[in-house]
Coordinates of C-alpha atoms in Angstrom, one line a residue:
M1 CA 117.7 123.3 87.5
P2 CA 121.1 123.2 85.7
D3 CA 121.8 121.0 82.7
I4 CA 124.1 118.0 83.4
V5 CA 126.0 118.3 80.1
P6 CA 126.8 121.7 78.6
A7 CA 124.4 122.8 75.9
E8 CA 127.1 122.9 73.2
I9 CA 128.1 119.3 74.0
E10 CA 124.5 118.1 73.9
R11 CA 124.1 119.8 70.5
Y12 CA 127.3 118.1 69.2
A13 CA 126.1 114.7 70.5
E14 CA 122.7 115.2 68.8
A15 CA 124.4 116.2 65.5
H16 CA 126.4 113.0 65.6
T17 CA 123.5 110.7 66.5
T18 CA 121.4 109.1 63.8
P19 CA 118.5 111.6 63.4
P20 CA 114.9 110.6 64.1
P21 CA 112.6 109.6 61.2
A22 CA 109.9 111.9 60.0
Y23 CA 107.1 110.3 62.1
L24 CA 109.1 111.0 65.3
E25 CA 109.8 114.6 64.2
A26 CA 106.1 115.1 63.7
L27 CA 105.4 113.7 67.2
A28 CA 108.0 115.9 68.8
D29 CA 106.6 119.0 67.1
E30 CA 103.1 118.3 68.3
T31 CA 104.4 117.5 71.8
R32 CA 106.3 120.8 72.0
T33 CA 103.4 122.9 70.7
T34 CA 100.3 121.4 72.3
L35 CA 101.2 119.6 75.5
A36 CA 102.2 120.9 78.9
A37 CA 105.8 120.1 80.1
P38 CA 107.2 119.0 76.7
G39 CA 110.5 118.5 78.5
M40 CA 109.2 115.2 79.7
M41 CA 109.6 113.8 76.2
V42 CA 112.9 111.9 75.7
G43 CA 115.1 113.7 73.2
P44 CA 116.6 112.2 70.0
V45 CA 119.9 111.1 71.7
E46 CA 118.1 109.2 74.5
G47 CA 115.6 107.8 72.0
Q48 CA 118.4 106.3 70.0
V49 CA 120.0 104.9 73.2
L50 CA 116.7 103.2 74.1
Q51 CA 116.4 101.8 70.7
M52 CA 120.0 100.5 70.9
L53 CA 119.3 98.9 74.2
V54 CA 116.3 97.1 72.8
F55 CA 118.2 96.0 69.8
L56 CA 121.4 94.8 71.7
S57 CA 119.3 92.9 74.3
S58 CA 117.2 91.2 71.5
A59 CA 114.2 92.3 73.6
R60 CA 110.9 90.8 72.4
R61 CA 108.7 91.9 75.3
V62 CA 109.1 95.5 76.4
L63 CA 107.1 97.2 79.2
E64 CA 107.1 101.0 79.5
I65 CA 105.7 102.9 82.6
G66 CA 104.9 106.4 81.5
T67 CA 104.0 106.9 77.8
F68 CA 103.6 110.6 77.7
S69 CA 103.2 111.4 74.0
G70 CA 104.8 108.1 72.7
Y71 CA 108.2 109.3 71.6
S72 CA 110.1 106.7 73.7
A73 CA 107.8 103.8 72.8
L74 CA 108.2 104.6 69.1
S75 CA 111.9 104.9 69.5
M76 CA 112.2 101.5 71.1
A77 CA 109.9 99.9 68.6
A78 CA 112.5 100.4 65.9
G79 CA 114.8 98.1 67.8
L80 CA 112.4 95.2 68.1
P81 CA 112.4 92.0 66.1
D82 CA 109.4 91.4 63.8
D83 CA 107.5 89.6 66.6
G84 CA 108.4 92.1 69.3
H85 CA 105.8 94.0 71.3
I86 CA 105.7 97.0 73.6
L87 CA 103.1 97.6 76.3
T88 CA 103.2 101.2 77.5
C89 CA 101.2 102.5 80.5
E90 CA 99.7 106.0 80.6
V91 CA 97.4 107.6 83.2
D92 CA 96.6 110.8 81.3
P93 CA 93.9 110.4 78.6
R94 CA 95.2 113.4 76.6
H95 CA 98.7 111.9 76.5
A96 CA 97.4 108.5 75.6
E97 CA 95.3 110.0 72.7
V98 CA 98.3 111.8 71.2
A99 CA 100.5 108.7 71.6
R100 CA 97.9 106.3 70.0
R101 CA 97.3 108.6 67.1
H102 CA 101.0 108.9 66.2
I103 CA 101.6 105.2 66.8
A104 CA 98.7 104.3 64.5
S105 CA 100.3 106.3 61.7
S106 CA 103.8 104.9 62.2
P107 CA 105.4 101.7 60.8
F108 CA 105.0 100.1 64.2
A109 CA 101.2 100.3 64.9
D110 CA 101.0 96.5 65.3
R111 CA 103.9 96.4 67.9
I112 CA 102.8 98.9 70.5
E113 CA 99.8 98.9 72.8
V114 CA 98.9 101.9 75.0
R115 CA 97.2 100.8 78.2
L116 CA 95.3 103.7 79.9
G117 CA 95.1 103.6 83.7
R118 CA 97.3 103.5 86.8
A119 CA 100.5 101.7 85.9
L120 CA 100.7 99.7 89.2
D121 CA 97.2 98.3 88.5
T122 CA 98.2 97.4 85.0
V123 CA 101.5 95.8 86.0
R124 CA 99.9 93.7 88.7
G125 CA 97.7 92.1 86.0
L126 CA 100.5 91.3 83.7
D127 CA 102.4 88.1 83.3
G128 CA 106.2 88.3 82.8
P129 CA 108.8 87.9 81.8
F130 CA 109.7 91.2 80.2
D131 CA 113.1 91.6 78.5
L132 CA 113.3 95.4 79.0
V133 CA 111.3 97.7 81.3
F134 CA 111.5 101.5 80.9
I135 CA 110.4 103.5 83.9
D136 CA 109.6 107.2 83.2
A137 CA 106.6 108.3 85.2
D138 CA 105.9 110.1 88.5
K139 CA 109.1 110.1 90.5
G140 CA 107.4 109.4 93.8
G141 CA 106.2 106.0 92.4
Y142 CA 109.6 104.8 91.2
V143 CA 110.4 102.5 94.1
D144 CA 106.9 100.9 93.8
Y145 CA 107.2 100.5 90.0
Y146 CA 110.7 99.0 90.4
E147 CA 109.5 96.5 93.0
A148 CA 106.4 95.6 90.9
V149 CA 108.4 94.9 87.7
L150 CA 111.6 93.3 89.2
P151 CA 109.9 89.9 89.8
K152 CA 108.6 90.0 86.2
L153 CA 112.0 90.8 84.6
A154 CA 113.5 88.1 82.4
P155 CA 116.7 86.5 83.7
R156 CA 118.8 88.6 81.3
G157 CA 116.3 91.5 81.3
V158 CA 117.1 95.1 81.9
I159 CA 115.3 97.9 83.7
V160 CA 116.0 101.4 82.5
A161 CA 115.0 104.2 84.9
D162 CA 114.9 107.8 83.5
N163 CA 115.6 111.1 85.2
T164 CA 117.7 109.6 87.9
L165 CA 120.1 112.5 88.1
W166 CA 117.3 115.0 88.1
S167 CA 119.4 117.7 86.3
G168 CA 122.1 117.2 88.9
A169 CA 119.9 118.2 91.9
V170 CA 120.3 114.8 93.5
A171 CA 124.0 115.7 94.2
D172 CA 123.1 119.0 95.9
E173 CA 122.5 118.3 99.6
A174 CA 120.9 121.7 100.0
D175 CA 118.1 120.7 97.5
V176 CA 115.3 119.3 99.7
H177 CA 112.5 119.6 97.1
E178 CA 110.1 116.6 97.3
L179 CA 110.8 115.4 93.8
T180 CA 114.5 115.6 94.4
K181 CA 114.1 113.5 97.5
D182 CA 112.0 111.0 95.6
V183 CA 114.7 110.5 93.0
R184 CA 117.4 110.2 95.7
A185 CA 115.3 107.6 97.5
F186 CA 115.0 105.5 94.4
N187 CA 118.7 105.8 93.6
D188 CA 119.6 104.7 97.2
H189 CA 117.0 101.9 97.0
V190 CA 118.6 100.4 93.9
I191 CA 122.2 100.8 94.9
N192 CA 121.5 99.1 98.2
D193 CA 119.5 96.2 96.6
P194 CA 121.7 93.0 96.6
R195 CA 119.4 91.5 94.0
V196 CA 120.6 93.7 91.2
V197 CA 123.6 95.3 89.4
C198 CA 123.2 98.9 88.2
A199 CA 125.0 101.6 86.3
Q200 CA 124.0 105.2 86.3
M201 CA 124.7 107.2 83.1
T202 CA 124.8 110.9 82.4
V203 CA 122.6 110.6 79.3
R204 CA 120.3 113.6 79.2
D205 CA 118.7 113.8 82.7
G206 CA 120.3 110.6 83.9
M207 CA 119.5 107.0 83.0
T208 CA 120.1 104.0 85.3
L209 CA 120.5 100.6 83.8
I210 CA 119.6 97.7 86.2
R211 CA 119.9 93.9 85.8
R212 CA 119.6 90.9 88.1
A213 CA 122.8 90.1 90.0

């Protein structure tokens, strides 16, 4: 699938974004060399955007659906206040192992908990409110994740959904791939939901910001 932003613009943006610390570089290197589909990892620009959103919203309780190797959780942790906490949900034991190991050796080991299991099962057992929720898991589950977390969102909380432009494929009516249809269905569900206000951004693979109306 085509990139949303030309590669030279992405490189320029990355060069003018505060670079990730050494512990995130080490995590990124292991992800690229040892895990399948390393493109699922958020990059340094999106990582800094997530950190900025946590910081600007003064989020204390963060919920993440889809840990992968932990890059996004560790990025967000740097924006938390001292008493902040991230609960991140991961279904793949190998991904959870990598994430836990890198989190444990980071400065934020006491602020991040990796919960292994089906995210919907985990979310159903959680009490809100959450100040920020980051959804970045299986695309077919996005609507269900959204509906599960919206009632647990703080009054001024934000939901961030990743990959919502799906490398631009969502705008190609000829693309009828199941994953493309899943992302389109989520985007349509959100824009037609009178309970929320949303903004879709062209950061990396598309990020949608959602708040209560």
